[in-house]
Structure formats: structure tokens, C-alpha cells
Amino acid sequence: MSEIDLQQAAATARAAVEAASAASLVHFRRGVRVETKPDRTPVTAADRDAEAAIFAAIRARFPDHALLGEETGAHEGADNEARWIVDPLDGTRGFSRGGSFWGPLVALEHRGAIVAGAMALPALGETYWAARGLGAFRQVGEAPPERLAVSGIADLADATLSLGEPRCLLAPPLGERVSRLVLSAAQARCYGDLAGCALVLTGRAEAWIEAGVKIWDIAALAVLVEEAGGRFTDFEGRPTVASGHCVASNGRLHDHVLAALA
């Protein structure tokens, strides 16, 4: 199969999350009905509309690529080396209750590696995108895009720690380790979902830890963090998005966080 045009991949990922943002905002704070899926996670019409909008944006540019969406599962493509991994609305519970920390996540996996990705926080007017070797960027509203860079803080005592879902992170066997880590940091924040990782991308936190997630929850975040100058692994230090847990950091504190979680 042909090589990937990374500029086009990044532009497509960005267009896809922008389309999903628009589709989701139609329903935001308008009494959307929440249903429960067999795995006990919530879903709304906004999730489904956002996934359809993402798929349409991708197929317009890469019609042969495979797709994996949280709501509709796997869709095979003629090019079996390229797969788009999609969470149309990360943070559905917060969305359904009128919160601000939710949005779409879109990643392109090529020959087993995540090579491009994008995310958005529609309620905040923020869009993020990245591709391998091309950097990571954020646009807020109509302002010009800015290149993202992680912070330079290297001492945990001066650092901000961003936490994912406490129900997973504070349960055994992780709970005691995570608690010690939190108490060692200058401060901790728990924005939740993709907004928690955004703190690292924008230099407002030095590390983000998450557990109990699926591949579509974190695939796009891996390339965003690394292209912003940070590091992304699972709790064992492996560069994978398939373990169900992850550490995203500015790189300087990464080994310390891994050791604390071990």
C-alpha cells in the first residue's frame, strides 16, 4: 500500500474533530437523552452523530482506510495497513450534564504505529492536532494556531499531576501508589477524560495518568504528547496505546512516575 501523506493525515484528523465538534454542539445543554450500552457506559445521539461526522470527513480524503469507532465498531478498508481509531465524544457523562471537559478523539494508525491525531474541547473552542515529525498545535477560537510544548519542570515537588478516573486509579492495587504520588506533587488536578491530558500538552501539568480505558480513549493523545516534546507509555513503560492505562508526561518526570506506580 502507498505511504501516508502526514500533512494530509493531520489536516484530515483536524477536519474530523471539527466536524464532530459541530455535530456534538447541536445537542449540548439541550436535554439530550442518555442511554446505557451493554458495557454500562453511556451513549447519546451526540455520540452517534459525531462518529458519523468523523467517518464522513475521513472517507472524503482516505476512502480506502479501515475505521474503528467506539459506537459502531470495526469497518474494514481496502488498505489494511491504515486504520483510523475514533472516540466521537470522550466524556459523555460530563457532556450529558452540561460540563465542559469532553470532546472527540481521532487517530491514524499506520503499520501498527500512531502517526497522526487530533482532539477537541468544543465547549471551550479548542482544537488540537499533530503528526509524526510535524509538531503538535492548538487553536483556540479564531486565534492563530500555536505550537504546543510541554513544560520544563523536572522536580515532582514543583509539579502538577493530572489524574484520570479516580474510581480506577484509587482502587487496589493502584490506589496506595497513586495516593503517594499525589502527595509528593505540588498539586493535583482531576479534569477527567481528554481535558486531563490537555493540561500536559499546554504545559499546565507535568504528568497525566489514566487507567481503565480503551484504545480509542488514548490513541490520539500519544502522538499529540510526543509531538509536543513529551513522553507517552503505559504503566510498564511500553510505548503502546493498547494496555488500558497510560502515563503522559513532559518526559522529565516520566521515569519517576513509572517507578511510583510500579
PDB file of C-alpha atoms in Angstrom, residues 32-49 70-71 88-89 92-93 95-96:
ATOM      1  CA  VAL A  32     -30.127  15.026  25.295  1.00  0.00           C
ATOM      2  CA  ARG A  33     -31.349  11.555  26.312  1.00  0.00           C
ATOM      3  CA  VAL A  34     -28.698   9.249  27.781  1.00  0.00           C
ATOM      4  CA  GLU A  35     -28.855   5.532  27.002  1.00  0.00           C
ATOM      5  CA  THR A  36     -26.790   2.764  28.601  1.00  0.00           C
ATOM      6  CA  LYS A  37     -24.791   0.372  26.417  1.00  0.00           C
ATOM      7  CA  PRO A  38     -24.267  -3.308  27.324  1.00  0.00           C
ATOM      8  CA  ASP A  39     -20.888  -2.436  28.887  1.00  0.00           C
ATOM      9  CA  ARG A  40     -22.686   0.026  31.212  1.00  0.00           C
ATOM     10  CA  THR A  41     -21.166   3.093  29.548  1.00  0.00           C
ATOM     11  CA  PRO A  42     -23.430   5.951  28.417  1.00  0.00           C
ATOM     12  CA  VAL A  43     -24.246   6.959  24.842  1.00  0.00           C
ATOM     13  CA  THR A  44     -26.296   9.787  23.360  1.00  0.00           C
ATOM     14  CA  ALA A  45     -27.406  10.983  19.955  1.00  0.00           C
ATOM     15  CA  ALA A  46     -24.449  13.365  20.082  1.00  0.00           C
ATOM     16  CA  ASP A  47     -22.012  10.423  20.234  1.00  0.00           C
ATOM     17  CA  ARG A  48     -23.618   8.788  17.215  1.00  0.00           C
ATOM     18  CA  ASP A  49     -23.865  11.993  15.172  1.00  0.00           C
ATOM     19  CA  GLU A  70     -16.362   3.346  19.724  1.00  0.00           C
ATOM     20  CA  GLU A  71     -20.032   3.370  18.737  1.00  0.00           C
ATOM     21  CA  PRO A  88     -16.518  10.547  18.861  1.00  0.00           C
ATOM     22  CA  LEU A  89     -17.245  12.012  22.286  1.00  0.00           C
ATOM     23  CA  THR A  92     -20.163  11.516  27.568  1.00  0.00           C
ATOM     24  CA  ARG A  93     -21.217  11.659  31.225  1.00  0.00           C
ATOM     25  CA  PHE A  95     -21.323  16.209  28.285  1.00  0.00           C
ATOM     26  CA  SER A  96     -24.763  14.978  29.281  1.00  0.00           C
TER      27      SER A  96
END
